[in-house]
Every structure is written in structure tokens, then in C-alpha cells.
Coordinates of C-alpha atoms and ligand atoms in Angstrom, one line a residue:
M1 CA 112.2 80.6 72.5
R2 CA 114.9 82.7 71.0
H3 CA 117.8 81.8 73.2
P4 CA 119.0 78.2 73.5
A5 CA 117.9 76.7 76.7
R6 CA 120.2 77.7 79.5
A7 CA 120.1 74.3 81.1
L8 CA 120.7 74.3 84.8
T9 CA 123.4 72.3 86.4
E10 CA 123.1 70.8 89.9
D11 CA 124.6 73.9 91.4
C12 CA 121.9 76.3 90.5
G13 CA 123.7 79.0 92.4
A14 CA 126.5 79.1 89.8
G15 CA 127.1 82.1 87.5
A16 CA 127.4 85.8 88.1
A17 CA 124.6 87.4 90.1
V18 CA 121.8 88.9 88.0
I19 CA 120.6 90.9 91.0
S20 CA 122.9 92.5 93.5
L21 CA 121.9 94.7 96.5
R22 CA 124.5 96.1 98.8
D23 CA 123.6 97.8 102.0
A24 CA 120.4 98.8 100.4
A25 CA 117.6 100.7 102.0
L26 CA 114.2 101.9 100.8
S27 CA 112.2 104.6 102.4
Y28 CA 109.0 106.6 101.9
G29 CA 109.7 110.0 103.4
E30 CA 110.9 109.2 106.9
R31 CA 109.6 105.7 107.0
V32 CA 112.4 103.2 106.4
V33 CA 110.8 100.1 104.9
W34 CA 113.9 98.0 105.0
S35 CA 117.6 98.7 105.2
G36 CA 121.1 97.1 105.3
L37 CA 120.0 94.6 102.7
D38 CA 122.8 92.6 101.0
L39 CA 121.7 90.1 98.5
D40 CA 122.9 88.4 95.3
V41 CA 120.4 86.4 93.2
R42 CA 122.0 84.0 90.7
P43 CA 120.8 82.6 87.4
G44 CA 118.3 79.8 88.0
E45 CA 117.8 80.6 91.6
F46 CA 114.4 80.7 93.1
L47 CA 114.2 83.3 95.9
A48 CA 111.0 83.5 97.8
V49 CA 110.2 86.9 99.4
L50 CA 108.1 86.5 102.5
G51 CA 106.8 88.9 105.2
P52 CA 103.7 90.4 106.6
N53 CA 101.6 93.1 105.0
G54 CA 103.5 96.4 104.6
S55 CA 106.9 94.9 105.2
G56 CA 108.2 96.1 101.8
K57 CA 107.9 93.1 99.4
T58 CA 106.2 95.0 96.6
S59 CA 108.6 98.0 97.2
L60 CA 111.5 95.6 96.5
V61 CA 109.9 94.5 93.3
R62 CA 109.4 98.1 92.3
A63 CA 113.0 98.8 93.0
L64 CA 114.0 95.9 90.8
L65 CA 111.8 97.1 88.0
G66 CA 113.4 100.6 88.2
Q67 CA 110.2 102.2 89.4
R68 CA 111.5 103.1 92.8
Q69 CA 114.9 104.5 93.8
L70 CA 116.8 103.1 96.8
S71 CA 117.3 105.6 99.6
A72 CA 120.7 104.2 100.4
G73 CA 123.1 101.5 99.1
T74 CA 123.3 100.1 95.6
L75 CA 121.3 97.9 93.4
T76 CA 122.3 96.4 90.1
V77 CA 120.2 94.3 87.8
L78 CA 122.1 92.4 85.1
G79 CA 125.1 94.5 85.9
R80 CA 123.5 97.9 85.7
T81 CA 121.1 100.3 87.4
P82 CA 117.6 98.9 86.8
R83 CA 115.6 100.8 84.2
K84 CA 111.9 100.6 83.4
G85 CA 110.7 98.4 80.5
S86 CA 113.7 96.1 80.3
R87 CA 112.9 93.1 78.1
H88 CA 115.2 91.0 80.2
I89 CA 112.8 91.2 83.1
G90 CA 109.5 89.4 83.1
Y91 CA 106.9 90.6 85.6
I92 CA 103.9 88.7 86.8
P93 CA 101.6 91.0 88.8
Q94 CA 99.0 90.3 91.4
Q95 CA 95.7 88.9 90.1
T96 CA 93.5 91.8 89.2
A97 CA 89.9 91.6 88.2
L98 CA 89.2 92.3 84.5
P99 CA 85.9 93.5 83.2
V100 CA 83.9 90.6 81.6
H101 CA 83.5 92.7 78.5
A102 CA 87.3 93.3 78.1
T103 CA 87.8 92.5 74.4
L104 CA 91.5 91.9 74.6
R105 CA 92.1 88.2 73.8
A106 CA 94.7 86.1 75.6
R107 CA 97.0 86.2 72.6
D108 CA 96.7 90.0 72.5
L109 CA 97.8 90.2 76.2
V110 CA 100.8 88.0 75.5
R111 CA 101.7 90.0 72.4
L112 CA 101.8 93.2 74.5
G113 CA 104.6 91.5 76.5
I114 CA 106.6 91.6 73.2
D115 CA 105.5 94.8 71.5
G116 CA 105.1 96.7 74.7
H117 CA 108.8 96.7 75.2
V118 CA 109.8 97.7 71.7
F119 CA 110.8 101.3 71.2
G120 CA 112.8 100.8 67.9
P121 CA 111.7 98.9 64.8
R122 CA 109.0 96.4 65.6
P123 CA 109.8 92.7 65.1
R124 CA 108.2 91.1 62.0
T125 CA 104.6 90.1 62.4
R126 CA 105.2 86.5 61.6
T127 CA 108.0 86.3 64.2
V128 CA 105.8 87.9 66.8
R129 CA 102.9 85.6 66.0
S130 CA 105.0 82.5 66.4
R131 CA 106.6 83.8 69.6
V132 CA 103.1 84.5 71.0
N133 CA 102.0 81.0 70.1
E134 CA 105.1 79.5 71.6
A135 CA 104.5 81.4 74.9
L136 CA 100.9 80.4 75.0
Q137 CA 101.8 76.8 74.4
S138 CA 104.5 76.8 77.1
V139 CA 102.0 77.8 79.8
G140 CA 99.2 75.5 78.5
A141 CA 97.1 78.5 77.5
A142 CA 96.9 77.7 73.8
P143 CA 93.3 76.3 74.0
Y144 CA 92.0 79.7 75.0
A145 CA 94.3 81.9 73.0
D146 CA 91.4 83.6 71.3
V147 CA 89.1 84.0 74.3
P148 CA 88.7 87.5 75.7
V149 CA 90.7 87.7 78.9
G150 CA 87.6 89.0 80.8
L151 CA 85.9 85.6 80.3
L152 CA 88.8 83.6 81.6
S153 CA 88.9 82.1 85.1
G154 CA 91.5 83.4 87.6
G155 CA 93.7 80.4 87.1
E156 CA 93.5 80.6 83.2
R157 CA 94.2 84.4 83.3
Q158 CA 97.3 83.8 85.5
R159 CA 98.7 81.3 83.0
V160 CA 98.2 83.9 80.3
R161 CA 100.1 86.5 82.4
I162 CA 102.9 84.1 82.9
G163 CA 103.0 83.6 79.1
Q164 CA 103.1 87.4 78.7
A165 CA 106.0 87.6 81.2
L166 CA 107.9 84.9 79.5
A167 CA 107.3 86.1 75.9
T168 CA 110.6 88.0 75.7
D169 CA 112.5 85.1 77.2
P170 CA 113.6 87.1 80.3
R171 CA 116.6 86.4 82.4
I172 CA 114.8 87.4 85.6
L173 CA 111.2 86.7 86.5
L174 CA 109.6 88.9 89.1
C175 CA 106.4 87.5 90.6
D176 CA 104.4 89.7 92.9
E177 CA 101.8 87.6 94.8
P178 CA 100.8 85.7 91.7
L179 CA 99.0 83.1 93.8
L180 CA 96.5 85.4 95.4
S181 CA 92.9 84.3 95.1
L182 CA 93.9 81.0 93.3
D183 CA 92.8 77.7 94.7
P184 CA 95.5 75.2 95.7
H185 CA 95.3 73.3 92.4
H186 CA 95.9 76.5 90.4
Q187 CA 98.5 77.7 92.9
R188 CA 100.4 74.5 92.2
A189 CA 100.0 75.0 88.4
V190 CA 101.5 78.5 88.6
T191 CA 104.4 77.6 90.8
E192 CA 105.2 74.6 88.7
L193 CA 105.3 76.7 85.5
V194 CA 107.6 79.2 87.1
D195 CA 109.8 76.4 88.5
A196 CA 110.0 74.6 85.2
R197 CA 111.1 77.8 83.5
R198 CA 113.9 78.5 85.8
R199 CA 115.1 74.9 85.5
S200 CA 115.0 74.8 81.7
H201 CA 116.2 78.3 81.0
G202 CA 118.2 79.3 84.1
T203 CA 115.8 82.2 84.7
A204 CA 116.3 83.7 88.1
V205 CA 113.0 83.9 90.0
V206 CA 112.0 86.4 92.7
F207 CA 108.7 85.2 94.0
V208 CA 106.8 87.4 96.5
T209 CA 104.1 85.5 98.4
H210 CA 102.2 85.5 101.6
E211 CA 101.7 81.8 101.3
I212 CA 104.8 80.0 102.3
N213 CA 103.6 76.4 101.6
P214 CA 103.2 76.6 97.8
V215 CA 106.8 77.6 97.4
L216 CA 108.4 75.6 100.2
G217 CA 109.7 72.8 98.2
L218 CA 110.9 75.1 95.4
A219 CA 112.6 78.0 97.0
D220 CA 116.4 77.8 97.2
R221 CA 116.5 80.7 99.5
V222 CA 114.1 82.9 101.4
L223 CA 114.2 86.6 102.0
Y224 CA 112.0 87.3 105.0
L225 CA 111.1 91.0 105.6
A226 CA 109.6 92.2 108.8
R227 CA 109.8 95.2 111.1
G228 CA 112.3 97.0 108.9
G229 CA 114.7 94.0 109.3
H230 CA 115.3 90.9 107.3
R231 CA 116.7 87.4 107.2
V232 CA 118.2 85.7 104.1
G233 CA 119.0 82.0 103.9
T234 CA 117.7 78.6 103.0
P235 CA 114.2 77.9 104.1
G236 CA 115.6 75.7 106.8
E237 CA 117.7 78.5 108.1
V238 CA 115.1 81.3 108.0
L239 CA 111.9 79.6 108.7
T240 CA 112.6 78.7 112.3
S241 CA 111.1 79.9 115.6
A242 CA 114.4 81.2 116.7
A243 CA 115.2 83.2 113.5
L244 CA 111.8 84.7 113.2
S245 CA 111.4 85.5 116.9
Q246 CA 114.7 87.4 116.6
L247 CA 113.5 89.3 113.5
Y248 CA 110.1 90.2 115.0
G249 CA 111.6 91.0 118.4
T250 CA 108.9 88.8 120.1
Q251 CA 108.2 85.1 120.4
V252 CA 107.0 83.7 117.1
D253 CA 106.5 79.9 116.5
V254 CA 107.2 78.2 113.3
V255 CA 105.0 75.1 113.4
R256 CA 105.5 72.2 111.1
V257 CA 102.6 69.9 110.4
R258 CA 103.6 67.1 108.0
D259 CA 105.1 69.0 105.1
R260 CA 103.4 72.3 105.8
I261 CA 104.6 75.3 107.8
M262 CA 102.7 77.8 109.8
V263 CA 104.1 81.0 111.3
V264 CA 102.1 81.5 114.5
G265 CA 102.1 84.6 116.7
A266 CA 103.7 87.0 114.2
P267 CA 102.6 90.5 114.9
D268 CA 101.2 92.6 112.0
E269 CA 103.5 95.2 110.5
V270 CA 102.7 98.4 112.5
V271 CA 102.4 101.3 110.2
D272 CA 102.1 104.8 111.6
P273 CA 100.2 107.0 109.1
A274 CA 102.4 109.9 110.4
H275 CA 105.2 108.1 108.7
H276 CA 103.7 108.5 105.3
P277 CA 104.5 112.1 104.5
E278 CA 104.3 111.4 100.8
L279 CA 100.7 110.5 100.9
P280 CA 97.7 112.9 100.8
D281 CA 95.0 111.9 103.4
G282 CA 93.6 108.5 102.7
A283 CA 95.4 108.1 99.3
R284 CA 98.2 105.9 98.1
S285 CA 99.9 105.9 94.8
Ligands
LIG301 N1 104.1 105.3 97.3 C1 104.1 105.1 98.6 N2 104.2 106.2 99.4 C2 104.3 106.1 100.8 N3 104.3 104.9 101.4 C3 104.2 103.8 100.6 C4 104.1 103.8 99.2 N4 104.1 102.6 98.7 C5 104.2 101.8 99.8 N5 104.2 102.5 100.9 C6 104.3 101.9 102.3 O1 105.5 101.2 102.4 C7 105.3 100.0 103.2 C8 105.7 98.8 102.4 O2 104.7 98.7 101.4 P1 104.7 97.4 100.3 O3 103.5 97.5 99.5 O4 106.1 97.4 99.7 O5 104.6 96.2 101.4 P2 104.2 94.7 101.1 O6 105.1 93.9 101.9 O7 104.3 94.4 99.6 O8 102.7 94.7 101.6 P3 101.5 93.7 101.1 O9 101.9 92.4 101.6 O10 100.3 94.3 101.9 O11 101.3 93.9 99.7 C9 103.9 100.1 103.7 O12 103.8 100.7 104.9 C10 103.2 101.0 102.6 O13 102.1 101.6 103.2

């Protein structure tokens, strides 16, 4: 892509932080989703964000995208307050169903990743076309570049979304549950693509997932959110019965079977609807 490859050295933690949170908190009305969060994410780092439903993983992504303000503390992304539509941030959303008759082709979706950011003069058509082709190629989606996205399988569509997110050669890749409803084979394909990118380009990765195992061998560090609290550290430091029991305030067991991990006995996030003063009855933005 446009920038020369930012090859990673052994110490993938080197370099100034691209994301910095200091004593950060995020609330909806009176409900504090998380607080006291101190975190630096460095170029090329793979940070897995784990936690039960409602623990605030997506809210963190929204804050990083500049879509949600912190209620306390500070957040800088690439040295400044995050703002919407930054081309330095690639975003891979959750799988969403697309209508079969959607006429947008895979290459159109990727092109949106480039044009969608541009407020000033548009890049030249030929430049855009070759960038789109490069992005599709890099994620193995070139064979179905001209197929309407509504006809693609979940795994194929997710490749195209990654291509879209990478089309501007972002310095940070935010992935919000990109593995949902993918089978293990496609989960591996998605995580390997993301991992290859951070290794070749030094892209920092924030990877929100419910499923620990697909990212276990890749994550440098884990941010585990639960019950308004959090733990940050290497997978070996955070994913232990002692650390998670302390976080949940009750006995939780981290069970290892061969190279897989299961968290057993973790209570669901308890959400009191009375703590959602922003919401009209039954609604959610
Ligand atoms: N716009 C909003 N207004 C009020 N409350 C909200 C809003 N968005 C999220 N919440 C609440 O904030 C909490 C955290 O939500 P968030 O979506 O960040 O959690 P999550 O960890 O991503 O959950 P999941 O794993 O289910 O996607 C939840 O209790 C949710 O209901």
C-alpha cells in the first residue's frame, strides 16, 4: 500500500503509544460501564478485549472511534482526541446480514473505505482502483471482487470488510467481534489476516471478541472487562482463575484443555434497566 511496510522488530511493544487512556471512565447516565482504565497500545501490538455481554467492549471501540465521550479521564488516539472518520483507523464491525439483492459489489464496499473518508479533493480514479485491487488481493477476496456482497458467504464477506478497513492503510485496526457466526476455519482465516497485517505494517490491533481461543496465540496483551472493573496484562497474567475470580468477585475457574481455555462459572453482567436513563422503554441507540 502507500506507506512502506513498517516492519516489526522482535519487541513489538516498541514505539510511542498510538492509543493512550488515563484514568478513563465511560458511563451511560448513572451507569458506569468501566472506570479507572489506564492503557497504552503500541504500534504492532495485538490487544484482545474480552469480557461478558454488557461489560463495555463495544463502548470502548466507540470511544476510540470518537463516537462516544469519556465521562472521566483522558483518551488520545495518535496523539489527539479521537475524531470520527479518521483514515488512520480501520474498523471491522460485527457480521451483519446483508440482503441477497444488495447490488453493491465487493469492490464497491472496499472503495467506500477509501472514498468514504474523503472530504477534500477525491483521489484519482486510477489510484483508487489500484488501491481497491491491492486491498482485495491482500485479503484473498480478488476472485469475488465483482460479486454483489449480498451473495457472498459470511466468511467471504468478512474478508471484504477487512479489505475495506485496510484500504486506507490505517495505523490502528479496531475489530468489534469480527468472528461472530463464523466457523472455526473462517475464524482462523480472519485472525490470521489481521495478525499478518500488524506484523507486516506495524498496525496496532484492538480485537474485541467473546471467543478467547481464536486469539489466544496471537494476543500480546488482554484487556478483560467485567463488573465495571478490568484487568490488563499478558494472557498468562490475566487468564487465570485467581485474576478473574478477583475481578468478578466470585470463584471463576480458568480451565485449560490442551491449548484451549475455558472460563467456567463467570456470572453474566448484571444490568439494571433503571441504570439506563438515556433509553426510552425497550429501545437502544
Ligand atoms: N447508547 C446507550 N445508552 C445507554 N446504555 C447503553 C448504550 N450503549 C450501551 N449501553 C449499555 O452499556 C453497557 C455496555 O454495553 P456494550 O455494548 O459496550 O457492551 P459489550 O461488552 O460490547 O456487550 P456485548 O458483548 O453484548 O456486545 C450495557 O449495559 C449496555 O446496555
